[in-house]
């Protein structure tokens, strides 16, 4: 769908700090600061050869159901037509550019622009132009005007275990190839063969560049250091059984940890490793209601935490029994919207559904676990002001972007930058 006849944007001026070719252990801070970089991302990343998450299939389950969403910064409509297929197209009237749909969700037989009443079918085709033939033989559109020549730009769509993705590219590989077998398996582990239900949603505003949040999602190194709740209640420590999966492109990843019953006895001794390094692993805090952590092993593998991301801005989380998807939406160089959707399943028992709702308090802007993630990106955004000639250092665990059995590494963060540089041509 990109207009290949138009020249691609280029950086207005050379970067302040050079980015050596194939370098993954150094990231220049100007990449979080420059408006021309942000503009280039919209073309080469979000509207380039990538698959972007739009919504849940369950949110547009019936013919006429639609969801207003975004692809990068572009407003998009995802719609279920009467043929049962899902279509996606720009939420933009071809007449004067107004939004076609103003609500986030809805059900309709057709879309009509509120500005001049141009109308569209559920596949985004222009079907009606108000006063197209004028009035009393005067005015109206010229004889050469053909409605079939005018429609909002359309996207390719794909559904993966109830997740709706779209691409603006005609050359992006099929989504199964884009994701890779290991990532597909990990999505299936959580969502496969189950009927999704939305049990909550909200949008969180972040005071930082979108890439800082994506880095944070992939950063298994920070989890037990920044998040006091994790270590206090032993939900996640780096010495737990687990590891990282990084796709060949680097763009997609999974971080996971599991309860190792045989090693539980050693876990308390391991906490001394944190204490010896003056890391916050012990505190006086206790839960008044410990039942919030009494999760069920619903997947039968002992994994209590799985964080999965798909390049550029999709996250699927399982923290205990709290399951959610996150959509990362850039709103400016230093502003990001983070859309959270909490999930349950139609076959949940009342006890499991209550557990999901309780454990939903682990995440979000005031979540026991992820509260700190909402502000630490802002700390970085503010900290790098005046440092556009400097680089971040990403050497934990080596210099590559490969899967590993340890989470004391920045391999999946380096993987993001590997994919990013490939798409951006930087």
mmCIF file of N, CA and C in Angstrom, residues 6 10 85 94 100 134 145 172 184 236 253 287 300 309 373 381:
data_model
loop_
_atom_site.group_PDB
_atom_site.id
_atom_site.type_symbol
_atom_site.label_atom_id
_atom_site.label_comp_id
_atom_site.label_asym_id
_atom_site.label_seq_id
_atom_site.Cartn_x
_atom_site.Cartn_y
_atom_site.Cartn_z
ATOM 1 N N UNK A 6 6.484 8.027 -4.412
ATOM 2 C CA UNK A 6 6.907 9.172 -3.619
ATOM 3 C C UNK A 6 8.269 8.881 -3.001
ATOM 4 N N UNK A 10 13.991 11.344 4.388
ATOM 5 C CA UNK A 10 15.377 11.127 4.815
ATOM 6 C C UNK A 10 15.645 12.028 6.006
ATOM 7 N N UNK A 85 -15.301 -11.892 6.743
ATOM 8 C CA UNK A 85 -13.898 -11.487 6.716
ATOM 9 C C UNK A 85 -13.689 -10.164 7.451
ATOM 10 N N UNK A 94 -12.270 10.315 2.012
ATOM 11 C CA UNK A 94 -11.468 10.700 0.858
ATOM 12 C C UNK A 94 -11.828 12.092 0.337
ATOM 13 N N UNK A 100 -13.883 9.107 9.488
ATOM 14 C CA UNK A 100 -15.138 8.495 9.062
ATOM 15 C C UNK A 100 -15.956 8.068 10.273
ATOM 16 N N UNK A 134 -25.818 17.007 -8.226
ATOM 17 C CA UNK A 134 -26.211 18.399 -8.090
ATOM 18 C C UNK A 134 -27.686 18.555 -7.767
ATOM 19 N N UNK A 145 -16.148 11.789 -12.754
ATOM 20 C CA UNK A 145 -15.925 11.297 -11.390
ATOM 21 C C UNK A 145 -16.464 9.883 -11.235
ATOM 22 N N UNK A 172 5.546 -7.397 2.605
ATOM 23 C CA UNK A 172 5.849 -8.017 3.888
ATOM 24 C C UNK A 172 5.584 -9.524 3.797
ATOM 25 N N UNK A 184 5.096 -18.005 17.379
ATOM 26 C CA UNK A 184 3.749 -18.529 17.147
ATOM 27 C C UNK A 184 3.363 -19.546 18.214
ATOM 28 N N UNK A 236 9.436 -13.112 40.512
ATOM 29 C CA UNK A 236 10.412 -13.116 39.433
ATOM 30 C C UNK A 236 11.777 -12.722 39.972
ATOM 31 N N UNK A 253 10.205 -11.310 20.464
ATOM 32 C CA UNK A 253 10.888 -11.934 21.597
ATOM 33 C C UNK A 253 9.892 -12.515 22.584
ATOM 34 N N UNK A 287 1.438 -8.358 52.043
ATOM 35 C CA UNK A 287 0.115 -8.223 51.451
ATOM 36 C C UNK A 287 -0.958 -8.476 52.498
ATOM 37 N N UNK A 300 -0.188 -25.633 32.701
ATOM 38 C CA UNK A 300 0.430 -26.904 33.036
ATOM 39 C C UNK A 300 1.926 -26.976 32.865
ATOM 40 N N UNK A 309 6.711 -10.016 22.737
ATOM 41 C CA UNK A 309 6.529 -8.804 21.938
ATOM 42 C C UNK A 309 6.717 -9.115 20.462
ATOM 43 N N UNK A 373 7.350 1.071 35.515
ATOM 44 C CA UNK A 373 7.599 1.145 34.079
ATOM 45 C C UNK A 373 6.971 2.387 33.454
ATOM 46 N N UNK A 381 14.036 9.790 29.125
ATOM 47 C CA UNK A 381 13.781 10.871 28.176
ATOM 48 C C UNK A 381 14.325 12.195 28.709
#
